[in-house]
Each structure stands twice: as structure tokens, then as C-alpha cells.
Short mmCIF file of C-alpha atoms and ligand atoms in Angstrom, two decimals:
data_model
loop_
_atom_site.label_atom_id
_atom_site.label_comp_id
_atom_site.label_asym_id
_atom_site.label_seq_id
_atom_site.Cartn_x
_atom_site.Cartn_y
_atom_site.Cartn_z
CA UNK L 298 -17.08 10.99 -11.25
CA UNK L 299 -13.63 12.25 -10.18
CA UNK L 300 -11.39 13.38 -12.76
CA UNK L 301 -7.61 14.86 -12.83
CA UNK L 302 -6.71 17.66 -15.81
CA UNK L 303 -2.86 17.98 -16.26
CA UNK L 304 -1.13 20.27 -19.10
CA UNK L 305 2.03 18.53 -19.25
CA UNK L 306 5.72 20.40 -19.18
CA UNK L 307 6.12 22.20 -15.98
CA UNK L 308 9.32 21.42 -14.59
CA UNK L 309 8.57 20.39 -10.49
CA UNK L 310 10.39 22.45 -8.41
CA UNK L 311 10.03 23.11 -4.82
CA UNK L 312 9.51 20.88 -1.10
CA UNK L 313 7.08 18.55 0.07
CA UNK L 314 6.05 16.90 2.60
CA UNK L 315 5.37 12.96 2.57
CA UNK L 316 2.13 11.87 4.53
CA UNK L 317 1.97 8.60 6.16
CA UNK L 318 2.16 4.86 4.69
CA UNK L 319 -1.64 3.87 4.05
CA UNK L 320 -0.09 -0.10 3.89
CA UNK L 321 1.49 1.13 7.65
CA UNK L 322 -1.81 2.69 8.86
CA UNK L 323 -3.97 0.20 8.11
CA UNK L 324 -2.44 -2.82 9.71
CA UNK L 325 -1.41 -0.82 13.11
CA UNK L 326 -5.47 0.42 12.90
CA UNK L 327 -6.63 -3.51 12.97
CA UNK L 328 -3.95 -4.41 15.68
CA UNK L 329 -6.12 -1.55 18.08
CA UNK L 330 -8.62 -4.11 18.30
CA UNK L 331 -6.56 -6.28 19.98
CA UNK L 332 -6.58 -3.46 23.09
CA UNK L 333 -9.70 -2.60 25.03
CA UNK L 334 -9.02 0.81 25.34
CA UNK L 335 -8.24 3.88 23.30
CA UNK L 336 -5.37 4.03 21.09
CA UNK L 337 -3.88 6.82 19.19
CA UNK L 338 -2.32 7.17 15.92
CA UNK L 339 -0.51 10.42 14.71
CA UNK L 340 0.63 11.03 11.11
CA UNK L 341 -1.84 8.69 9.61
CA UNK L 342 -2.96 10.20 6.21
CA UNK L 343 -6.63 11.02 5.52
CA UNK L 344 -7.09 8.61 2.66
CA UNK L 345 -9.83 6.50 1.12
CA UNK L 346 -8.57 3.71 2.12
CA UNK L 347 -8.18 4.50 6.04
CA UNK L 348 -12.09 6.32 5.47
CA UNK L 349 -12.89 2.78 4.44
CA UNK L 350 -10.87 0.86 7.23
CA UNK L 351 -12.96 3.37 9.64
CA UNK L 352 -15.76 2.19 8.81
CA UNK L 353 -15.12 -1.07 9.19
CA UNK L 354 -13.74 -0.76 12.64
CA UNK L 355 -17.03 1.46 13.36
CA UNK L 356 -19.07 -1.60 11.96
CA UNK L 357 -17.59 -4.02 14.78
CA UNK L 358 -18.52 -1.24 17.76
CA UNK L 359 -15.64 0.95 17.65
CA UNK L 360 -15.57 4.26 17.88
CA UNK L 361 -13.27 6.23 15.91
CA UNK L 362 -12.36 10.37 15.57
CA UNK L 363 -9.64 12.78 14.19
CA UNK L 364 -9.06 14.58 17.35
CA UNK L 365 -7.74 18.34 17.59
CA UNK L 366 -4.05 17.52 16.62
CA UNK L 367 -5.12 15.49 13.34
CA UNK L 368 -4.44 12.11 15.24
CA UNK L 369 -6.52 9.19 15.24
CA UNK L 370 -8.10 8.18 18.33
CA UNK L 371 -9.36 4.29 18.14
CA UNK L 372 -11.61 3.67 21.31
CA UNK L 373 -12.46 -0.79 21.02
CA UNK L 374 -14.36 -0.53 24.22
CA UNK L 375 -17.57 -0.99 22.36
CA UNK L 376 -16.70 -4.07 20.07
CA UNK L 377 -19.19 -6.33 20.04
CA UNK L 378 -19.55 -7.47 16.51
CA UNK L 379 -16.77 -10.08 14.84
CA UNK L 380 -18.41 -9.52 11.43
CA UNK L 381 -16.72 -7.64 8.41
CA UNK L 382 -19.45 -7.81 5.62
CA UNK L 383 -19.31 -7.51 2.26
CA UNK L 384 -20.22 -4.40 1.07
CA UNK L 385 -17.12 -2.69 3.04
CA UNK L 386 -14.82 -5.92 1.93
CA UNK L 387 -15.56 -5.49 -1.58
CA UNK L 388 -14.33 -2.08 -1.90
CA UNK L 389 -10.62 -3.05 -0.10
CA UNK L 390 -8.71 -6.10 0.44
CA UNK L 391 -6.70 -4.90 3.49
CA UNK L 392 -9.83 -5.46 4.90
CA UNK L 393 -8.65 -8.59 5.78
CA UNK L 394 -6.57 -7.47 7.98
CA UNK L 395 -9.03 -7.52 10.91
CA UNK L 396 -9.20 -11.22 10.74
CA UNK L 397 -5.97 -12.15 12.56
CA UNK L 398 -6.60 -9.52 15.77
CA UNK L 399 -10.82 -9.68 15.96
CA UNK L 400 -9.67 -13.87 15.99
CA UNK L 401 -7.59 -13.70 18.77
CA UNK L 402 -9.13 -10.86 20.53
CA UNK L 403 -13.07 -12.24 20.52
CA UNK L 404 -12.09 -16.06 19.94
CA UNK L 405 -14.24 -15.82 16.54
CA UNK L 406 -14.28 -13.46 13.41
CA UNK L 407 -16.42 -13.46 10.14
CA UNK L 408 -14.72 -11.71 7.63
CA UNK L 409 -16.17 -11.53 3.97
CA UNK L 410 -13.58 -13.56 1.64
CA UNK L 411 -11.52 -10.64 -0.59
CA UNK L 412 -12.82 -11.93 -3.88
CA UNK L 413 -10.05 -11.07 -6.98
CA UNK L 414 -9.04 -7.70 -7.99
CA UNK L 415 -8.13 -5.24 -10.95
CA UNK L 416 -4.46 -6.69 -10.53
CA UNK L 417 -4.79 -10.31 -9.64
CA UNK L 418 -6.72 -12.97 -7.87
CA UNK L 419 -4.51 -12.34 -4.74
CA UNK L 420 -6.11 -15.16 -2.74
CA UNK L 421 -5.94 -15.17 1.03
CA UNK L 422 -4.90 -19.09 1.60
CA UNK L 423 -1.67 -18.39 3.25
CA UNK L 424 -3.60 -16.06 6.05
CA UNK L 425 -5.85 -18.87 6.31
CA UNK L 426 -3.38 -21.62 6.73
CA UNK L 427 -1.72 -20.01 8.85
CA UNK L 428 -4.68 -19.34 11.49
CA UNK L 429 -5.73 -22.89 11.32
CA UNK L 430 -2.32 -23.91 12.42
CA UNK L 431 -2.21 -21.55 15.29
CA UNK L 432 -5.23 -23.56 16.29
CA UNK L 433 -8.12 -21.90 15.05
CA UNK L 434 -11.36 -23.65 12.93
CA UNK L 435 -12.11 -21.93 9.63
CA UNK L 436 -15.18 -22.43 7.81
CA UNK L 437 -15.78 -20.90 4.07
CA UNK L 438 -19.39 -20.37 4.29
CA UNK L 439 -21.49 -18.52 1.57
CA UNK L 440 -18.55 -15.74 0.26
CA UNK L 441 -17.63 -15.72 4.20
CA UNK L 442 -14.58 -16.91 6.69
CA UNK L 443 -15.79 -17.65 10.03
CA UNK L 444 -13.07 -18.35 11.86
CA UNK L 445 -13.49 -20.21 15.44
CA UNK L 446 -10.51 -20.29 18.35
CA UNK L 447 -10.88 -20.40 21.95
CA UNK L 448 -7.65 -19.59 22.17
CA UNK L 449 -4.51 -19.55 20.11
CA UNK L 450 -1.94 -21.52 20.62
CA UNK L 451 1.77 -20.38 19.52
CA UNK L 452 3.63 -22.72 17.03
CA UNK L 453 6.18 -22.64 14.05
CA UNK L 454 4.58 -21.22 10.84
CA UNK L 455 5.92 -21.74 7.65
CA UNK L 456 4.62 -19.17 4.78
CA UNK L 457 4.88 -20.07 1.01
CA UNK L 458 4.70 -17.17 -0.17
CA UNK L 459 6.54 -13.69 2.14
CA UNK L 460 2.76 -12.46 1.97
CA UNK L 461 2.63 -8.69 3.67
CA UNK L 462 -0.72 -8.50 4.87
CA UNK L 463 -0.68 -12.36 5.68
CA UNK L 464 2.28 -11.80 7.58
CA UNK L 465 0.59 -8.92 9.62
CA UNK L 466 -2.31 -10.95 10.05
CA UNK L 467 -0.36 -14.28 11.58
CA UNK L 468 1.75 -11.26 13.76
CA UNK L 469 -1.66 -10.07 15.42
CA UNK L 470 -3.52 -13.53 16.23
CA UNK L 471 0.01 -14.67 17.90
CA UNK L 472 0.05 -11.17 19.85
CA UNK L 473 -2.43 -13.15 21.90
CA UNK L 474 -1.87 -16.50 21.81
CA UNK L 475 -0.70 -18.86 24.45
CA UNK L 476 3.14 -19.74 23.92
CA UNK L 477 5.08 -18.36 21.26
CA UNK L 478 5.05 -18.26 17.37
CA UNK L 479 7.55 -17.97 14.63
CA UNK L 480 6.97 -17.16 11.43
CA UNK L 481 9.73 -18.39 8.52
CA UNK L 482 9.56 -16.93 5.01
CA UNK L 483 7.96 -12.96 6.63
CA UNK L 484 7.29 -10.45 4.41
CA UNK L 485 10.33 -7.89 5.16
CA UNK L 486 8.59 -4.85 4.38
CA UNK L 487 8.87 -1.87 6.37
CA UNK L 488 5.23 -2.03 7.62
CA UNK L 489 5.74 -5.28 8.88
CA UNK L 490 8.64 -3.42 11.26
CA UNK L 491 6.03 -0.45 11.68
CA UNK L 492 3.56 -3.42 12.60
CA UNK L 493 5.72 -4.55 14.95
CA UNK L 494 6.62 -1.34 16.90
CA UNK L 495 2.93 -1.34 17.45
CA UNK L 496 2.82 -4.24 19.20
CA UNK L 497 5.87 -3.79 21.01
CA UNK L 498 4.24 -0.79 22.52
CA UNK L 499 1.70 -2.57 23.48
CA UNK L 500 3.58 -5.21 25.22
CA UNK L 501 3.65 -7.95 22.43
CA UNK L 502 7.52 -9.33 23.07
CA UNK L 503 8.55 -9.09 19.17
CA UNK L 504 12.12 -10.41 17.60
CA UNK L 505 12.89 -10.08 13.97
CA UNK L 506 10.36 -8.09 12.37
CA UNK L 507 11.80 -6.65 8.80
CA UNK L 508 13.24 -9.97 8.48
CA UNK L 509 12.23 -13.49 7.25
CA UNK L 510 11.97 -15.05 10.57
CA UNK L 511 9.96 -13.36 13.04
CA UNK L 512 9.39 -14.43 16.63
CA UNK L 513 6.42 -13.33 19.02
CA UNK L 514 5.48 -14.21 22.20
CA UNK L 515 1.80 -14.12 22.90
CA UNK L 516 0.23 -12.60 25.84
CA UNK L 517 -2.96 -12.39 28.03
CA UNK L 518 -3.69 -8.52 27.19
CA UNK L 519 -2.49 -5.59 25.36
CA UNK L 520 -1.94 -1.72 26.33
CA UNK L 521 -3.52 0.77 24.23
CA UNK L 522 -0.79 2.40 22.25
CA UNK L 523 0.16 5.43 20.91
CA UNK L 524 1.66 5.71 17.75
CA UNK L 525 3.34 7.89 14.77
CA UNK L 526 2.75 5.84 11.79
CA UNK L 527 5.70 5.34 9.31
CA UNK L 528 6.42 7.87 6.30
CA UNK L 529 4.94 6.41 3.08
CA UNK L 530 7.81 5.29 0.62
CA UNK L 531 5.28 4.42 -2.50
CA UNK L 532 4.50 8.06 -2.16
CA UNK L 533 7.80 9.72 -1.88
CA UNK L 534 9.19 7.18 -4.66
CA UNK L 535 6.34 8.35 -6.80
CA UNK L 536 7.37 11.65 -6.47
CA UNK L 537 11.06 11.26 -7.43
CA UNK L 538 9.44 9.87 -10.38
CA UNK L 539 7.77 12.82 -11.01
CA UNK L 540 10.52 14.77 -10.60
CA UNK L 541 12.85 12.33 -12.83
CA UNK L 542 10.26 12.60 -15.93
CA UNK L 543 9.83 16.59 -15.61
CA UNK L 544 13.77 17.56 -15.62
CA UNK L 545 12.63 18.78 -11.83
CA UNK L 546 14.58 19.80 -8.76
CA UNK L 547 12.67 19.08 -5.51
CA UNK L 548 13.37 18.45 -1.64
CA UNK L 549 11.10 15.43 -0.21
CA UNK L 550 10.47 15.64 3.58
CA UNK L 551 9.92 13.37 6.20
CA UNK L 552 10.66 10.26 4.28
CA UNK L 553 13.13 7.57 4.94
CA UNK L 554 15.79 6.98 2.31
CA UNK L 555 16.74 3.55 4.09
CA UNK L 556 13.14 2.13 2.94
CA UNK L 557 13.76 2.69 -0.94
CA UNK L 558 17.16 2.06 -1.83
CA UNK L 559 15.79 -0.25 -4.04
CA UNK L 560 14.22 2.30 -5.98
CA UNK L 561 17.09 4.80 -5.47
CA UNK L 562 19.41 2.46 -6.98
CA UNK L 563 17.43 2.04 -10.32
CA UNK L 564 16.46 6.13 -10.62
CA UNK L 565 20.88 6.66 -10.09
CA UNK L 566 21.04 4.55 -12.38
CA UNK L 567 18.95 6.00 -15.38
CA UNK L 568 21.34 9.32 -14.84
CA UNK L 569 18.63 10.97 -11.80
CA UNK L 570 20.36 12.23 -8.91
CA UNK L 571 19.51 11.14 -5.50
CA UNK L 572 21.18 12.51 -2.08
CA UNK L 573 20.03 13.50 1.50
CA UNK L 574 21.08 16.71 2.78
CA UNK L 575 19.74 16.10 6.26
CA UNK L 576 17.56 13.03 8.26
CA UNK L 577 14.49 12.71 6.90
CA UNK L 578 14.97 14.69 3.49
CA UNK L 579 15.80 13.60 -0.10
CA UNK L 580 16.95 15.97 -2.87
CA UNK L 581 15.99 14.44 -6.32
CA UNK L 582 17.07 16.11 -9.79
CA UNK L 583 15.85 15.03 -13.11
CA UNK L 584 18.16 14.09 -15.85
CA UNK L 585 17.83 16.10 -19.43
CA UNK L 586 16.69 12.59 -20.82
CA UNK L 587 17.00 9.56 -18.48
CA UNK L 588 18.80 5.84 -19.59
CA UNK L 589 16.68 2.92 -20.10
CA UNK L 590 17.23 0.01 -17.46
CA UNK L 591 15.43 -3.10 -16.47
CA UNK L 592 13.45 -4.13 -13.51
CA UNK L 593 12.32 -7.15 -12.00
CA UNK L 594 9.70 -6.64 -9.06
CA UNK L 595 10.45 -8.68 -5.71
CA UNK L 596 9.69 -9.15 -2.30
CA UNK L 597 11.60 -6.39 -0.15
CA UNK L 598 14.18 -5.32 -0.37
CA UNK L 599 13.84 -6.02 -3.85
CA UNK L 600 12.43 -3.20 -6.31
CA UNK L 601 8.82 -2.89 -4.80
CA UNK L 602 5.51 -3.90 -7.15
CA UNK L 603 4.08 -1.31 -5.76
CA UNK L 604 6.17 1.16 -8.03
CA UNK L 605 6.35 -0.96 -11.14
CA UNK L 606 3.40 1.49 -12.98
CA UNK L 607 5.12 5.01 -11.76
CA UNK L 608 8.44 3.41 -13.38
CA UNK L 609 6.94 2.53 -16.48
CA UNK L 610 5.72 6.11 -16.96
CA UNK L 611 9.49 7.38 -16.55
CA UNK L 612 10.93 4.39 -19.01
CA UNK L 613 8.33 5.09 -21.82
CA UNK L 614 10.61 8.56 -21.90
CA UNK L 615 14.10 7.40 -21.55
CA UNK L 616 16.75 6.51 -24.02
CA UNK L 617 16.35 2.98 -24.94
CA UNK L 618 14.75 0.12 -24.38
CA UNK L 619 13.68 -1.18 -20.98
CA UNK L 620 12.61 -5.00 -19.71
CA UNK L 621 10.12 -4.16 -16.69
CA UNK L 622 9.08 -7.95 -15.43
CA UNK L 623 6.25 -8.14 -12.67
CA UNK L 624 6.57 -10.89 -10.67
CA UNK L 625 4.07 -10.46 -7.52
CA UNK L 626 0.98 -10.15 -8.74
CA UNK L 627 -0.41 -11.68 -12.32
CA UNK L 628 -1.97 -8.56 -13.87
CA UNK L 629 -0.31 -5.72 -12.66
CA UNK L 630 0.22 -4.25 -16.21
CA UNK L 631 -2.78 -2.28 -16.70
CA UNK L 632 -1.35 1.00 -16.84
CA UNK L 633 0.08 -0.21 -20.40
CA UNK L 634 -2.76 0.25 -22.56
CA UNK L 635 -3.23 4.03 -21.28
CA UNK L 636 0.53 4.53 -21.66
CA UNK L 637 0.02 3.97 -25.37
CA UNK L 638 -2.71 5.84 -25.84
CA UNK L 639 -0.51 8.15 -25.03
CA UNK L 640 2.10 7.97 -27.21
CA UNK L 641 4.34 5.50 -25.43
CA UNK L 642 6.06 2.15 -26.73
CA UNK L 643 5.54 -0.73 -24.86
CA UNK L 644 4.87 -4.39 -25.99
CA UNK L 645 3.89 -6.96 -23.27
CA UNK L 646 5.16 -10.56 -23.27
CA UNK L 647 4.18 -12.30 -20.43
CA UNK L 648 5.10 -11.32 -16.64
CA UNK L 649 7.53 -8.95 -18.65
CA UNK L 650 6.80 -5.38 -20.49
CA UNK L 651 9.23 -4.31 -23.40
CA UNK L 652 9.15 -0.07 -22.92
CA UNK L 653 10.85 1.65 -25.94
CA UNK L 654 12.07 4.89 -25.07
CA UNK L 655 10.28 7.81 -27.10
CA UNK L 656 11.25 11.20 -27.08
CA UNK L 657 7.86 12.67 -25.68
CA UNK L 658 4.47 11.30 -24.72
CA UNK L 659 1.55 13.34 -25.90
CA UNK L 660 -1.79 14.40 -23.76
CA UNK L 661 -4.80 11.79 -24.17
CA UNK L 662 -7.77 11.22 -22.39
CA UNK L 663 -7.17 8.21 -20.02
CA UNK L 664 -8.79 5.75 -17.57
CA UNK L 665 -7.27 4.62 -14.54
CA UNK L 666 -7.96 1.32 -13.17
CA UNK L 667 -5.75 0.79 -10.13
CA UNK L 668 -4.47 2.84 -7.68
CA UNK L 669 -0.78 2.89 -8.97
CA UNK L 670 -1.60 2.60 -12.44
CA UNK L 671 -3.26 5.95 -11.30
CA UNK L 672 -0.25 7.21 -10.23
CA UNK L 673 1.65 6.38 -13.61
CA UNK L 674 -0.96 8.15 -15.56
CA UNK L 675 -0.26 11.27 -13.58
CA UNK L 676 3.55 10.66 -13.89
CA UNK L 677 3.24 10.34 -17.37
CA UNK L 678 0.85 13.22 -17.81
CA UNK L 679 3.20 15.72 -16.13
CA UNK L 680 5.87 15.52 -19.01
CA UNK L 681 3.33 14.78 -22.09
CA UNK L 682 2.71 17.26 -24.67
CA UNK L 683 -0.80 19.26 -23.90
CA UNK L 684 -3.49 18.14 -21.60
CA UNK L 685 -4.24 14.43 -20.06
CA UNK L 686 -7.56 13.94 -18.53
CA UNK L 687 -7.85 10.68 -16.32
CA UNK L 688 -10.95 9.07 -15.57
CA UNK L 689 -11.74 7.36 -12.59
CA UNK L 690 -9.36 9.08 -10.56
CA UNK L 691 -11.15 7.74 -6.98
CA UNK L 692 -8.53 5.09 -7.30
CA UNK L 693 -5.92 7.87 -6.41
CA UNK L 694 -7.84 8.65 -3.44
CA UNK L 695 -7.31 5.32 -2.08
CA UNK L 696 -3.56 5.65 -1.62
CA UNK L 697 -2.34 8.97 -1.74
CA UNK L 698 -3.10 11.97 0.37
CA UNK L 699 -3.55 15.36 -1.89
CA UNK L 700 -1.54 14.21 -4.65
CA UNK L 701 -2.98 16.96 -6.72
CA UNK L 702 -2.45 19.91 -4.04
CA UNK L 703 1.40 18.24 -3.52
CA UNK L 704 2.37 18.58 -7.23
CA UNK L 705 0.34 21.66 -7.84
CA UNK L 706 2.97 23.40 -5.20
CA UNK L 707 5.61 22.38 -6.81
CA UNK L 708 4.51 23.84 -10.10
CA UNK L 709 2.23 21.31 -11.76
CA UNK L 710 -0.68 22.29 -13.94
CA UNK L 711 -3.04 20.11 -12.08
CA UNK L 712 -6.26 19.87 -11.10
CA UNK L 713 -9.10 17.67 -9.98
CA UNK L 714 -12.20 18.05 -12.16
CA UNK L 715 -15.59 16.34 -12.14
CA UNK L 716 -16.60 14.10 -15.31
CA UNK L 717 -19.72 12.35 -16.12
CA UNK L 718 -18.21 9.01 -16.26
CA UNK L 719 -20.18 5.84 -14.59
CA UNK L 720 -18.04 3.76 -12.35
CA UNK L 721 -19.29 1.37 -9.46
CA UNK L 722 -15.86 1.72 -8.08
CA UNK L 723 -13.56 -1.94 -7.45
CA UNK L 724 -11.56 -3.03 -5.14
CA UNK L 725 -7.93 -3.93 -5.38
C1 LIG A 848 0.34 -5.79 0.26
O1 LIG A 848 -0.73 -6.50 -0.35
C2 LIG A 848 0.11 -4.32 -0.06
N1 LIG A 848 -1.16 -3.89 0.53
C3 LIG A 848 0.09 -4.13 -1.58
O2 LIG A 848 -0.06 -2.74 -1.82
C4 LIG A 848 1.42 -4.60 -2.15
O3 LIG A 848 1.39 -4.49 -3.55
C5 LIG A 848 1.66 -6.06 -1.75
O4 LIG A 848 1.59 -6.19 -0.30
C6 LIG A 848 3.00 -6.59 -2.22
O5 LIG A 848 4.01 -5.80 -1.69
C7 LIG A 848 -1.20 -3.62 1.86
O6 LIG A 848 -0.22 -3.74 2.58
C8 LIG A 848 -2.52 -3.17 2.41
P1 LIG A 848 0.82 -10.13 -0.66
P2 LIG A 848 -0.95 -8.05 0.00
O7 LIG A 848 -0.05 -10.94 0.22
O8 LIG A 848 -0.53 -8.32 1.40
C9 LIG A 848 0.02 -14.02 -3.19
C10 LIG A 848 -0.91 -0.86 -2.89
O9 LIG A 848 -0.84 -0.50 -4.06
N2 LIG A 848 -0.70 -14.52 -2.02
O10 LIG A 848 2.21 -9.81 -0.20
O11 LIG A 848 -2.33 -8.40 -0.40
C11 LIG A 848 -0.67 -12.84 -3.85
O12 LIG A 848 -1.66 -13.29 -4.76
C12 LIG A 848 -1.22 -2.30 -2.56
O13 LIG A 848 -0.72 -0.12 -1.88
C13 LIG A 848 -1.22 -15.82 -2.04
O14 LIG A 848 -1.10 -16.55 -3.03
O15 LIG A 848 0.09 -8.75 -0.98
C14 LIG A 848 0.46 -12.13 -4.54
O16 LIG A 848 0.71 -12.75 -5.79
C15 LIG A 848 -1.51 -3.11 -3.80
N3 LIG A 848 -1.88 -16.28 -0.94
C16 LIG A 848 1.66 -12.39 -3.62
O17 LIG A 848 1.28 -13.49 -2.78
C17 LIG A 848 -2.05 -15.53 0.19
O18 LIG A 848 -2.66 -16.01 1.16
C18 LIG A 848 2.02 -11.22 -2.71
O19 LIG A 848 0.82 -10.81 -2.11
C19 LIG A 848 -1.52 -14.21 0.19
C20 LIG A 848 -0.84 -13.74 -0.92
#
């Protein structure tokens, strides 16, 4: 199995380039099956979970292939299957994702229900809901969705929760549906905007996407679409982090400081400095021994869950003690235990993790159990004293593109490794 060997210490220094948002890529993949044609996606990162997504597309008849300029070509002439089975679901949630546009696109979809993950239950009601009210039958059969519409009808949708991929889901099965929908309560996240220029290009009419009330009038067909999918801000926030914990001094291209200022805010505040020389680029440099602060994960624009684990790592180092509360998913603290075993300080109470500030972690061997949880182990194994060995490291895979080769370049004692270590490999 996969493993990742760092000797801690190396300062980073140096530029690199972000790859593209996985959560971005994979929803604008599952809205090409709305179009019967071939679409086109540049800048979408070679990752697990796309791999994954491929296949699934592949599965219902498409056919899909990195063409000569490293884009992704989508051709949905050939779908003739509306089934998403459970091998292939099991291994990602997003999966779900294909419910919403295979729906409204082939007037029925069976989709394997998500079951729960390393970092919650994360049940799919709220996609489900909201499908039913757009008119469509749903039927929980055996581990299965099969979902039944003739055709959609537009109406007001109300969500309880702003659920991202829920959101994306309700977006695509209005794309097509008779009359118009709006959905109160949207997830706000950047994808959902990326999402939305999708659409748009395909001749969706779309208002208010990035906000909590978005508006979209359905149509008969879509275009195919060509499109550059977003810069990935998990990735380039995970890399200030790495640059915060090592003392570094590096350049981060082809992000977007507008979609973290969340996270910009809270790595100012700890004493890291943050400022962008030019469109497009960030210049982070590392403190000699970063502040203690608290966080509180929420919806965007708060401080994102998806970069609760990568913070951790940097708090277990500061000076003092930090409150980091989760409040999006139920057991998104697994990263904690590893943390300790590497020397770190941090007591959990609930939704909320008490970090105490030590002056240096130490090398350990470590297991990682979620894709950002993977990322905080490397974060944290980049400043410990000696080596870290992490187990499992597939989960990186999933979500970022050449993490290893990125930090190796800027000066990193990194590598991959293989280990004998048994793993069946979950989803999340
Ligand atoms: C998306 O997951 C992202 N994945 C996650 O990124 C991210 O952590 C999450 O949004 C929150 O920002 C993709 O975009 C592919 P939610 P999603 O629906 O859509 C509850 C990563 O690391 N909920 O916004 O599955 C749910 O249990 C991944 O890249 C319901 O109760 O998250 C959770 O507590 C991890 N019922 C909360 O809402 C529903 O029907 C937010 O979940 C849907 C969600």
C-alpha cells in the first residue's frame, strides 16, 4: 500500500502551481450528461477522485479521454445506462452527483445510496427532498435510489441544510425542467458559482449562484460546453499551511485569493503573512513561531471544514492554546489521534478540539484515514523532528494532484514509498 516518508525541517521555499478544484471538477463532469454531445474540460486535475468519477460516467455509456492538451473530452452520445452501482459508489460520495442531471436528462436514474463515511453519516435526504419536489418519484430499494420523472417541473425549494453537492444536484435536474426553480438556503461555495458558469455556457439561464438564493430557468436542451475548471482553494490553503508551519517563503500560482479570505484572515492572524503581488498569485511567509487562535468551521464564506485538519497541524505548533470547533460534519476529528502520536497536545470535547501549542512535534509512524486528515499529517510531518511515515496515503490521491512532487520542489524531504499495509480502501 501507498506510503509518504517525510524528514521534517526543511524550510519551503520556492513557486507552485495550484491544479484544479476536484469539488469543481466533479460536479461540472456530471452536468456533461445533461448535453448529448462532447464537452471539454481544461485544467481539471488528474486525481483519484476524477479517475473514479470517469469511470462512472464510462459505466452509463460515456466515453471519456485526456486529449493532447491535457483536457478532458466528455462525449454522452452513448449513454444508455441510468445506473450508478455500488462498487464505484462505495469508494466516493460525490458520486451522487450524477443523480440530479442522469434524472432530468433520461427521466430516471438509479444511483447506489452513499452509505456513511470516515467523517460522518453525511446522509443524502436534502438531495432527495429536493428531487421529489421538483416532481420526481423516488424509491429506496435494496441500498438503491431509483428515481422516476417524466419531466421536471420548476418550483421553490427550500434546503435545511446549505448542502454543496445537494445544491449542485437540485441546480442540474432544474437545468432541464419545465418552468423555473429557486433554491433558498444554497450552498455559497465557489463550486457552486463554477457549477453555474457551466451551465450558463450551456444555455441554462442562471441568477444568484455563490449566494443563498439561486434562480434557474429550465430548458428543453443543453450545448456541449467547454470549460476551464476553477483553481482549487483546499489545495492552495493547504499549502500556506505548509509554508506557515516550516518558517517558509513561497509564491502560489493560479489561485484565487477572493475564495479563501476566510482562511487568510485566520493565518494573518497567527502572525503569517499573506499578500498578492499580481492576479492569480499569493506570497505566503511563515512566522518564527505562529499565535494560537480559534476556529469555528461554517458554511462559506465561513472558515471552510475542509481545512479544519491542515489547521490543526499548524495550531499543535503555535504559542498557546487554540479552540478548533467542527461544526459540518460529526466526526471530522480524526486527524487528532495521529497528531498526538506525534507529539502534539490536543484534548477533544465534543464538536470542539482544545490544541495546546508545543514547541515541536516529533516524527512517528502514522495512519491516515481521510483525505484531509491526510493532508494534516503531511503538514505536520514537514516541521516534526526526524522522519514521519503515513500509512494509507491513497486517501491523498483522492484530492490532491502531486502533492509530494509540489512540496518536494519547494524543498521538502518527501517521498512516496510502498508499505505492506492491508487496506480495502473507504469512501468519504
Ligand atoms: C461537499 O460535500 C464537499 N465535497 C466536501 O469536501 C465538503 O467538506 C463539504 O461539501 C462541506 O463543504 C464535494 O463537493 C464533492 P454537504 P457534501 O452536503 O456536499 C449534511 C473534501 O474533503 N447533509 O454540504 O457531501 C451533511 O451530513 C470533501 O473535498 C444532510 O444532512 O457536504 C453535513 O453534515 C469532504 N443531508 C452537512 O449537511 C443532505 O442531504 C454539509 O454537507 C446533505 C447534507
Amino acid at each position: 500500500m501507498k506510503g509518504i516518508v517525510i524528514e521534517g525541517g526543511e524550510r519551503l521555499v520556492g513557486e507552485v502551481q495550484v491544479s484544479g478544484a476536484k469539488n469543481a471538477a466533479l460536479p461540472a463532469l456530471a452536468a456533461a450528461l445533461l448535453v448529448e454531445g462532447t464537452s471539454i474540460f481544461s485544467n481539471c486535475p488528474r486525481l483519484r477522485d476524477v479517475a473514479t468519477f470517469q469511470a462512472l460516467l464510462e459505466n452509463l455509456g460515456a466515453r471519456l479521454e485526456w486529449n493532447g492538451k491535457g483536457e478532458l473530452q466528455v462525449d454522452t452520445y452513448g449513454i444508455m445506462g441510468a445506473s450508478a452501482p455500488y462498487d464505484l459508489v462505495k469508494t466516493m460520495r460525490a458520486s451522487i452527483l450524477i443523480l440530479g442531471p442522469l434524472l432530468a436528462r433520461m427521466g430516471e436514474a438509479v444511483v447506489s445510496l452513499p452509505g456513511g463515511c470516515a467523517i460522518g453519516a453525511r446522509p443524502v435526504n436534502l438531495h432527495l427532498k429536493g428531487l421529489e419536489q421538483l416532481g420526481a418519484q423516488i424509491e429506496l430499494d435494496h441500498g438503491y435510489i431509483k428515481a422516476r420523472a417524466k419531466r421536471l417541473k420548476g418550483t421553490h425549494l427550500y434546503l435545511d441544510i446549505p448542502t454543496v453537492t445537494g445544491t449542485e444536484n437540485l441546480m442540474m435536474a432544474a437545468a432541464l425542467a419545465e418552468g423555473t426553480t429557486v433554491i433558498e438556503n444554497a450552498a455559497c461555495e465557489p463550486e457552486v458559482e463554477d457549477l453555474a458558469h457551466v451551465l450558463s455556457a450551456m444555455g441554462v439561464e442562471i441568477e444568484g449562484a455563490g449566494t443563498s438564493e439561486v434562480t434557474i430557468r429550465g430548458v428543453e436542451h443543453v450545448r456541449p460546453v467547454q470549460h476551464a475548471v476553477m483553481p482549487d482553494r483546499i489545495e492552495a490553503a493547504t499549502l500556506m499551511v505548509a509554508a506557515g508551519i516550516t518558517r517558509g517563503n513561497i509564491l502560489i500560482k493560479g489561485c484565487r485569493l477572493e475564495h479563501m479570505e476566510a482562511v487568510v484572515a485566520k493565518l494573518r492572524e497567527v502572525g503569517m503573512e499573506i499578500s498578492s503581488p499580481a492576479a492569480g498569485e499569493v506570497r505566503v511567509v511563515g512566522a518564527n513561531r505562529v499565535r494560537s487562535t480559534d476556529v469555528k468551521t461554517l458554511p462559506y464564506p465561513g472558515f471552510p471544514t475542509d481545512m479544519q485538519a491542515q489547521v490543526m497541524a499548524l495550531m499543535t505548533v503555535a504559542n498557546g492554546l487554540s479552540a478548533i470547533t467542527e461544526t459540518i460534519f460529526e466526526n471530522r476529528f480524526m486527524h487528532v489521534s495521529e497528531l498526538n502520536r506525534m507529539g502534539a497536545d490536543i484534548r477533544v470535547q465534543g464538536p470542539t478540539a482544545i490544541v495546546t501549542g508545543v514547541p515541536q512535534l516529533s516524527g512517528a509512524p502514522v495512519m491516515a484515514t481521510d483525505l484531509r486528515a491526510s493532508a494534516s499529517l503531511v503538514v505536520a510531518g514537514l516541521a516534526a523532528q526526524g522522519r514521519t511515515v503515513i500509512a494509507r496515503a491513497y486517501h491523498l490521491e483522492r484530492g490532491y494532484e502531486d502533492l509530494v512532487g509540489k512540496l518536494a520542489a519547494l524543498g521538502a524531504t518527501v517521498q512516496e514509498v510502498d508499505l505492506d499495509d492491508e487496506d480495502t480502501g473507504e469512501q468519504e
